[in-house]
Short mmCIF file of C-alpha atoms and ligand atoms in Angstrom, two decimals:
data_model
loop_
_atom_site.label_atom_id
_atom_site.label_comp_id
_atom_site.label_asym_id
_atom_site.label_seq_id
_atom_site.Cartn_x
_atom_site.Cartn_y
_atom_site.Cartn_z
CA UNK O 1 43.86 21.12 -11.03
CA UNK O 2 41.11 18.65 -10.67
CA UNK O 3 37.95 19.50 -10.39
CA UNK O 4 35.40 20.21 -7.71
CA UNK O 5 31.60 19.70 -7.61
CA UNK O 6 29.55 22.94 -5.79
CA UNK O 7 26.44 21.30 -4.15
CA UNK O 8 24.03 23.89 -2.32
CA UNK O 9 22.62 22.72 0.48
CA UNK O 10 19.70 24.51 2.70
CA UNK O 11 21.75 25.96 6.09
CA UNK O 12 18.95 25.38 8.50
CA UNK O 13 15.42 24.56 7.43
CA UNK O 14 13.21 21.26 7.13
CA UNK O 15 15.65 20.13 4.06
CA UNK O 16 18.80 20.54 5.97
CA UNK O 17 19.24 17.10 8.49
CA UNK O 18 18.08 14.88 5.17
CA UNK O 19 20.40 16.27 3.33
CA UNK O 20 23.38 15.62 5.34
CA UNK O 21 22.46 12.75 6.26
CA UNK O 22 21.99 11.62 2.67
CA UNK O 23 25.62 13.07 2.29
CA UNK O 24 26.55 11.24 5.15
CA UNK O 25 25.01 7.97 4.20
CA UNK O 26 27.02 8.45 1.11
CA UNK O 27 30.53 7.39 2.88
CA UNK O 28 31.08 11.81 2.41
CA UNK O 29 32.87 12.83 5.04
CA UNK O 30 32.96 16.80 6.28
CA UNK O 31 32.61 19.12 9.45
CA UNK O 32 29.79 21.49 9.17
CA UNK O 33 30.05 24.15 11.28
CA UNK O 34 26.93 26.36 12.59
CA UNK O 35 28.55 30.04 11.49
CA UNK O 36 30.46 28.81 8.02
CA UNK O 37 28.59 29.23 4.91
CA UNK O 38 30.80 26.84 3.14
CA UNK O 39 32.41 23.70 3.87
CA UNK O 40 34.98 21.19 2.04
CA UNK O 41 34.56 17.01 2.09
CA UNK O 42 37.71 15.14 2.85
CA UNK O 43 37.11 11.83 0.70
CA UNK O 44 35.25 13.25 -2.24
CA UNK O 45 35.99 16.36 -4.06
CA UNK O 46 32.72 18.30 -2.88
CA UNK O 47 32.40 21.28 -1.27
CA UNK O 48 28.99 22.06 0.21
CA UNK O 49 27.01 26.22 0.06
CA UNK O 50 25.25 26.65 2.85
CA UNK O 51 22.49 28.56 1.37
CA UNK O 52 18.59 29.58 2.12
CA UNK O 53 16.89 27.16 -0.05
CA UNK O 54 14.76 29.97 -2.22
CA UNK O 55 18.03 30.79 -3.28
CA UNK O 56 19.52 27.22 -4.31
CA UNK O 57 17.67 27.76 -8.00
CA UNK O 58 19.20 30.80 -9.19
CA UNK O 59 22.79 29.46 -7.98
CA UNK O 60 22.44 26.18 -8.95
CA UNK O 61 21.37 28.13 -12.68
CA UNK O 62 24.04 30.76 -12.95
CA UNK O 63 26.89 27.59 -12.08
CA UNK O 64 27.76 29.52 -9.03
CA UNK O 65 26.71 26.10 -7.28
CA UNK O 66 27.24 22.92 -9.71
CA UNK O 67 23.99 20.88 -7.97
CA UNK O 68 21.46 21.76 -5.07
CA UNK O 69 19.60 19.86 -3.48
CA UNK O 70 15.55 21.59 -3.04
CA UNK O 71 12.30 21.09 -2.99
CA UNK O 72 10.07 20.57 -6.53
CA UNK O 73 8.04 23.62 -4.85
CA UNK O 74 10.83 25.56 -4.42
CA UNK O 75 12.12 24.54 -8.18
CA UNK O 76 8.99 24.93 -9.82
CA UNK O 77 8.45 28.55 -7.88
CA UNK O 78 11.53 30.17 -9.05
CA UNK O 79 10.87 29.33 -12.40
CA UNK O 80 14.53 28.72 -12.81
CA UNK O 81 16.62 26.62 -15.16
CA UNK O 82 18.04 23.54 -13.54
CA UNK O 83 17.90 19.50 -14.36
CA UNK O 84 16.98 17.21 -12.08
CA UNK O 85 19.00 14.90 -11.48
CA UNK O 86 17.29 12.46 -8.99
CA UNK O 87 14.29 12.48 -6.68
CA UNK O 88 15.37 12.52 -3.22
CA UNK O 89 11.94 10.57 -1.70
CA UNK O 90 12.55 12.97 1.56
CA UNK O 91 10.66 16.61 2.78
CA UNK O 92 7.17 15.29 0.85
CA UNK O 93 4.66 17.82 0.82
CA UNK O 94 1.72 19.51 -1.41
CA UNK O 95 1.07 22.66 -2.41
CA UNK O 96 -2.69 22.92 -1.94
CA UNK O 97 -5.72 25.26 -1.59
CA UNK O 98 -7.52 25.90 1.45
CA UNK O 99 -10.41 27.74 2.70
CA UNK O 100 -12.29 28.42 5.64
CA UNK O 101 -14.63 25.25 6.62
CA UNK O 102 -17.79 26.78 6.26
CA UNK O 103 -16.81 28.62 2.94
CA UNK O 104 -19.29 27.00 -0.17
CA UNK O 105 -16.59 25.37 -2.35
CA UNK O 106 -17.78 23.86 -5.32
CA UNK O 107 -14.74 23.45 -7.18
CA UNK O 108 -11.90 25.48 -7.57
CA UNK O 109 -14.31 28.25 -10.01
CA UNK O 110 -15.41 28.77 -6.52
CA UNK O 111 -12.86 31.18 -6.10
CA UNK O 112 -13.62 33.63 -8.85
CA UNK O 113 -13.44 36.91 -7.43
CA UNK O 114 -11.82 36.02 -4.29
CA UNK O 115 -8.32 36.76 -2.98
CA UNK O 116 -6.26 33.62 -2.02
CA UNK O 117 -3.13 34.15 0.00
CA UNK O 118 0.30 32.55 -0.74
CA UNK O 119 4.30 32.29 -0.87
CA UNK O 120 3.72 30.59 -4.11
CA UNK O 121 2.48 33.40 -6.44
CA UNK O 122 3.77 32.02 -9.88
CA UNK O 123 3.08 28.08 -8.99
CA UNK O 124 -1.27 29.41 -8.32
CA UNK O 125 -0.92 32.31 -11.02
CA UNK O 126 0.05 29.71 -13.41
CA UNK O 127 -2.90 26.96 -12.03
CA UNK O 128 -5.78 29.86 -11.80
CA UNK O 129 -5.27 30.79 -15.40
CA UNK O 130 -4.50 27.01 -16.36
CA UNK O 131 -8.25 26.54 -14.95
CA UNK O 132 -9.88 29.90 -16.18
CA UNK O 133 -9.98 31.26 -12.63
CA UNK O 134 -9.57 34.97 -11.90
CA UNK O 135 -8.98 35.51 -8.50
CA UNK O 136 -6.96 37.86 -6.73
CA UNK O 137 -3.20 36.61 -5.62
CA UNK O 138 -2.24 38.25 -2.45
CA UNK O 139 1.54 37.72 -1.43
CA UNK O 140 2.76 36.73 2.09
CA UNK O 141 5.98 35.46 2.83
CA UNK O 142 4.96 33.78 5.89
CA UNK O 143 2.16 32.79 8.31
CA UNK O 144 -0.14 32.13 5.51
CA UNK O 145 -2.66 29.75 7.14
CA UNK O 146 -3.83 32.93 9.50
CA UNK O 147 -4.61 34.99 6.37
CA UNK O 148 -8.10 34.09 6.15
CA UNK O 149 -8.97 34.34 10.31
CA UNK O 150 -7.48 37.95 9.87
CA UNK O 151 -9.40 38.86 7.00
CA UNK O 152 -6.03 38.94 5.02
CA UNK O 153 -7.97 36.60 2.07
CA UNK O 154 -10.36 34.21 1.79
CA UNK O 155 -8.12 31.53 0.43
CA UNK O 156 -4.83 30.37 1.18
CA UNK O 157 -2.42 28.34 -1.18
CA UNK O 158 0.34 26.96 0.95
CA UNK O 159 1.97 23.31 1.66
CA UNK O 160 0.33 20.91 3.38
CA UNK O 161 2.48 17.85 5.12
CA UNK O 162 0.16 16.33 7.78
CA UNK O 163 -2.92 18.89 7.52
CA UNK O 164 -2.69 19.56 11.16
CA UNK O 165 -1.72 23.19 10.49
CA UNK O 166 -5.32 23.93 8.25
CA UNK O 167 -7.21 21.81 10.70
CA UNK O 168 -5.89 23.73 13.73
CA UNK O 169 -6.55 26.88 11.51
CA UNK O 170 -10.28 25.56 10.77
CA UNK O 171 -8.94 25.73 7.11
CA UNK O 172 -9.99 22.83 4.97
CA UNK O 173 -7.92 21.46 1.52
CA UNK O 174 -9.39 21.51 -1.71
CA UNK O 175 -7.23 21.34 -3.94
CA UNK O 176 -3.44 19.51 -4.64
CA UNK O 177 -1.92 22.02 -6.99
CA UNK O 178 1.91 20.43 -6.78
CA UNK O 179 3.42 16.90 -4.94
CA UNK O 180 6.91 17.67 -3.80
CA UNK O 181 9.52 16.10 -2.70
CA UNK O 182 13.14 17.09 -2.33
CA UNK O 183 14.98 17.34 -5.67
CA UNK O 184 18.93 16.78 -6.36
CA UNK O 185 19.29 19.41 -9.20
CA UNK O 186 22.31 20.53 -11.66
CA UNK O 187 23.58 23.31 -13.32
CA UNK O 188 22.48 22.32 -17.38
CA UNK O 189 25.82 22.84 -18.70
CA UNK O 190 28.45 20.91 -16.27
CA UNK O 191 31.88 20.39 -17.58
CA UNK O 192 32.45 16.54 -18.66
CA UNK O 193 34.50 15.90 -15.64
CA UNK O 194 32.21 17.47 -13.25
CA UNK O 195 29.19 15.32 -15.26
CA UNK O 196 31.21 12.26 -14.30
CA UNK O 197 31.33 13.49 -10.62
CA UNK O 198 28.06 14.35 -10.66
CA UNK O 199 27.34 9.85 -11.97
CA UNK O 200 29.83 9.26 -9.46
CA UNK O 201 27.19 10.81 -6.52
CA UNK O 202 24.24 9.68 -8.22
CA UNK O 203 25.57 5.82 -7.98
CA UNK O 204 26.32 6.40 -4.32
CA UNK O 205 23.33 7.69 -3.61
CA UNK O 206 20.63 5.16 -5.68
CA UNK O 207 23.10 2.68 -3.70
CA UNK O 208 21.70 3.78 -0.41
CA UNK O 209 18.51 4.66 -1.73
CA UNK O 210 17.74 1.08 -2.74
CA UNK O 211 18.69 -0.29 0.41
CA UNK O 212 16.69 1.91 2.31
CA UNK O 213 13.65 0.05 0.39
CA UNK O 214 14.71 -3.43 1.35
CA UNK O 215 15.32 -5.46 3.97
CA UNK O 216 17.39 -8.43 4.31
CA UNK O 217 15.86 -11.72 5.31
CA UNK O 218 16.75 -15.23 6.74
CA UNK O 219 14.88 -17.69 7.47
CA UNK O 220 15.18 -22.16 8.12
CA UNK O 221 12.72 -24.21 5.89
CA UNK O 222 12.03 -28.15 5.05
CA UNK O 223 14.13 -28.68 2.02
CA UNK O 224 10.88 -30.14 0.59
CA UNK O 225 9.57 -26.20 0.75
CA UNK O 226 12.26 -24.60 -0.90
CA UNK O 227 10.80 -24.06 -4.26
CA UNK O 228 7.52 -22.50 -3.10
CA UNK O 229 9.71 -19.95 -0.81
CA UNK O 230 11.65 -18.95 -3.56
CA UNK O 231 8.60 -18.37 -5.55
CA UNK O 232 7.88 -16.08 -2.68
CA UNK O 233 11.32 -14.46 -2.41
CA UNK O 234 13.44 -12.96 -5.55
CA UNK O 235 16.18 -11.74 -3.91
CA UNK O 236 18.63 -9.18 -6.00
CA UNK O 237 19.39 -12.06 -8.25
CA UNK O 238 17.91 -14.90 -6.62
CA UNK O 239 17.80 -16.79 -2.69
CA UNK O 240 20.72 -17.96 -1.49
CA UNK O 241 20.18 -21.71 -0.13
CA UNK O 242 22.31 -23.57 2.51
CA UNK O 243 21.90 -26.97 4.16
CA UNK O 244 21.24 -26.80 8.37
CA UNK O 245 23.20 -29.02 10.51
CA UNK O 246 19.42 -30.41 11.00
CA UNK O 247 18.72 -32.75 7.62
CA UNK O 248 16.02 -32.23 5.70
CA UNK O 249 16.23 -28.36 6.62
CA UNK O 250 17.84 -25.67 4.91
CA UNK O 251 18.66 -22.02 5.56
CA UNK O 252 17.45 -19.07 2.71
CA UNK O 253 19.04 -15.59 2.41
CA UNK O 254 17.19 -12.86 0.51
CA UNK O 255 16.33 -9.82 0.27
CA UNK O 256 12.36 -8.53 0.60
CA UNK O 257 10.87 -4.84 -0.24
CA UNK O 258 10.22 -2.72 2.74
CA UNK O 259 6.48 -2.68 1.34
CA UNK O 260 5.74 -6.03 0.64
CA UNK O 261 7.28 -7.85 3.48
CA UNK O 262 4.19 -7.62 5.66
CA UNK O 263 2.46 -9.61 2.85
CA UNK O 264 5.53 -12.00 1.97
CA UNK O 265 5.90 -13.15 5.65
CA UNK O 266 2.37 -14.74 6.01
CA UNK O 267 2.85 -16.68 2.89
CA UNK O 268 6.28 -17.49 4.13
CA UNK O 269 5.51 -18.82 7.49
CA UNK O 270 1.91 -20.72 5.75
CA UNK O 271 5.35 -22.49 3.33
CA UNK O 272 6.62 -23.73 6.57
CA UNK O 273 9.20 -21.03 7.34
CA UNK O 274 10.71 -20.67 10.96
CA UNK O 275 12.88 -18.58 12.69
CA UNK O 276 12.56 -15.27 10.30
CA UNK O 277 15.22 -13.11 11.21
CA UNK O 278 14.78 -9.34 9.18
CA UNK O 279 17.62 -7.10 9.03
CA UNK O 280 18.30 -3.21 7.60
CA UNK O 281 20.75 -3.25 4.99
CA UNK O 282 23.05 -0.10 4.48
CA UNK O 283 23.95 -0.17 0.85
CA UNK O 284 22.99 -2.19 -2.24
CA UNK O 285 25.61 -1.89 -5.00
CA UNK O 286 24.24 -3.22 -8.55
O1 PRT U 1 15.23 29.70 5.65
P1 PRT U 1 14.88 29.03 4.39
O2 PRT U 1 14.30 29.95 3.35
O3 PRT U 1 16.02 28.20 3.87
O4 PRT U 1 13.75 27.94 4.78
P2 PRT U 1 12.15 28.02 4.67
O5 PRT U 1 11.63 28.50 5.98
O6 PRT U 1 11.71 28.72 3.43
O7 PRT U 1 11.79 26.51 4.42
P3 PRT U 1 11.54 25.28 5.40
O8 PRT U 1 12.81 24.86 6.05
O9 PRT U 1 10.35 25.52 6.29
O10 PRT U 1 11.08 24.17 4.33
C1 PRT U 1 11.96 23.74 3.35
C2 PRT U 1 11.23 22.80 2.40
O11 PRT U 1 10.72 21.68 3.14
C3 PRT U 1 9.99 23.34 1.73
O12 PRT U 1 10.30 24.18 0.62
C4 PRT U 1 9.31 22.06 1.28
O13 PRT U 1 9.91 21.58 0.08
C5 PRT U 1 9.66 21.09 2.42
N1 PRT U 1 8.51 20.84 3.32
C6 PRT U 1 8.03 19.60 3.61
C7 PRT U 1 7.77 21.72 4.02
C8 PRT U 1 6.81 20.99 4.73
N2 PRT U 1 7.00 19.67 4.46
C9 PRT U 1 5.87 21.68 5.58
N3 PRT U 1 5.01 21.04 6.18
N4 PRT U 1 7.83 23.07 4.13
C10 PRT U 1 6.96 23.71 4.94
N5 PRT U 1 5.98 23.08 5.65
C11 PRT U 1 5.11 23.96 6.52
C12 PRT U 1 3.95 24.59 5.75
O14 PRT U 1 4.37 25.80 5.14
C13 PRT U 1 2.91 24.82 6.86
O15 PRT U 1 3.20 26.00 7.57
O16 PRT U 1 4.50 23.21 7.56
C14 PRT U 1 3.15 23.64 7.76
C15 PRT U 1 2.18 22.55 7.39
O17 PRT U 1 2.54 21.33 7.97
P4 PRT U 1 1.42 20.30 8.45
O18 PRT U 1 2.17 19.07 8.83
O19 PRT U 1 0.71 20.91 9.64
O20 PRT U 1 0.46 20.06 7.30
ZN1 ZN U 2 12.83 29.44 2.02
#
């Protein structure tokens, strides 16, 4: 029988619509039903566990699943053994350390003595002695930011996305204990042919990974201008150039990073550049 890759996936949480959609994205199709806990793809041999995410470690560890996909927070928490694969670049957070506004911080020995409030005991039991800090870690599995207006703790370690959450809790951050991000992770001893599955995903996915960094760009240009645009334009291997109808003109094709096109297009347009056209690009297969 041929093998069959186990990825966990979270069944309903922050992780869960990036996930799919990554899956998605991916050319995997599947139904995913609200009520099932597991679920089979019909044009790749995956089948998805639908699974709370604290527990995607452990499973993803004892090979019940072959690769998860969870947070670094999550990972790191757990203190389980899993590679990682691939960063994901979606769900980015911090794990950071908060107190009230008015408390005097003055770096984190500020908090000798105190009791700090978390979900994360290992991840600040592991930074506190790291940094010589004895403070008391009080466990929570939920509501954390309230546990210093309730007189729960006088510190909370919890993430942090936007920092509306601390502000509207007149919490402020003081220290970034962990960036995360969501991880693809796998079991560390995957049969060969599952291995081979597993570089058959990881292609599909740095395919659509790349692309969403990029956009694709056209643009007319005096043929007298074409070297300094191409200076300005790489491309995956380099512009493509065409002759217009119009002499003297010419058409480029390229492709431009997300980040930098901002930058690219004054320099462009200062080259002589008209009619820019920028479009998404779904996949980019090297
Ligand atoms: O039910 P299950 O156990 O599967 O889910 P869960 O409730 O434990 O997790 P879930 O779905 O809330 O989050 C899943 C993962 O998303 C986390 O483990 C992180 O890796 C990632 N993630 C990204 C976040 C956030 N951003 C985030 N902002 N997880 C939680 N938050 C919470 C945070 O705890 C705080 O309450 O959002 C609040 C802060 O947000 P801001 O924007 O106000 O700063
Ligand atoms: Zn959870």
């Amino acid at each position: 029988m041929s093998e069959t890759l186990r990825l966990a996936i979270q069944k309903s949480g922050r992780l869960s619509e990036d996930s799919l959609n990554l899956i998605k994205e991916c050319g995997i199709d599947f139904n995913k039903s609200d009520n099932k806990l597991t679920s089979k793809a019909f044009n790749f041999p995956i089948e998805f566990l639908f699974l709370r995410d604290d527990d995607i470690p452990g499973y993803v560890e004892d090979a019940v699943a072959d690769i998860g996909i969870v947070g670094e927070n999550v990972l790191a928490e757990k203190g389980k053994e899993a590679d990682v694969v691939e960063k994901l670049g979606f769900s980015k957070c911090r794990l950071s350390i908060a107190v009230p506004k008015d408390f005097p911080y003055n770096g984190i020995a500020s908090l000798a003595g105190k009791s700090i409030a978390t979900s994360y005991p290992k991840i600040l039991g592991d930074y506190l002695k790291k940094n010589k800090v004895n403070a008391e870690i009080h466990e929570i599995s939920g509501s954390v930011e309230i546990a210093p207006n309730i007189g729960l703790a006088e510190g909370i370690c919890d993430l942090v996305s936007s920092g509306s959450t601390l502000i509207s809790n007149g919490l402020k951050e003081t220290e970034v204990i962990l960036e995360s991000q969501a991880l693809l992770i796998a079991n560390k001893h995957l049969s060969k042919a599952k291995k081979s599955l597993v570089e058959q995903l990881l292609f599909r996915i740095k395919s659509v990974q790349r692309a969403k960094n990029s956009k694709y760009i056209l643009l007319n240009a005096p043929a007298n201008s074409v070297d300094t645009i191409i200076g300005l334009l790489p491309g995956v291997k380099s512009p493509t150039v065409m002759p217009l109808a119009q002499e003297g003109w010419v058409s480029l094709h390229s492709v431009v990073k997300e980040n930098e096109f901002w930058e690219i297009v004054e320099k462009l347009k200062a080259a002589g550049a008209e009619g820019i056209l920028v479009m998404p690009i779904e996949k980019i297969v090297i």
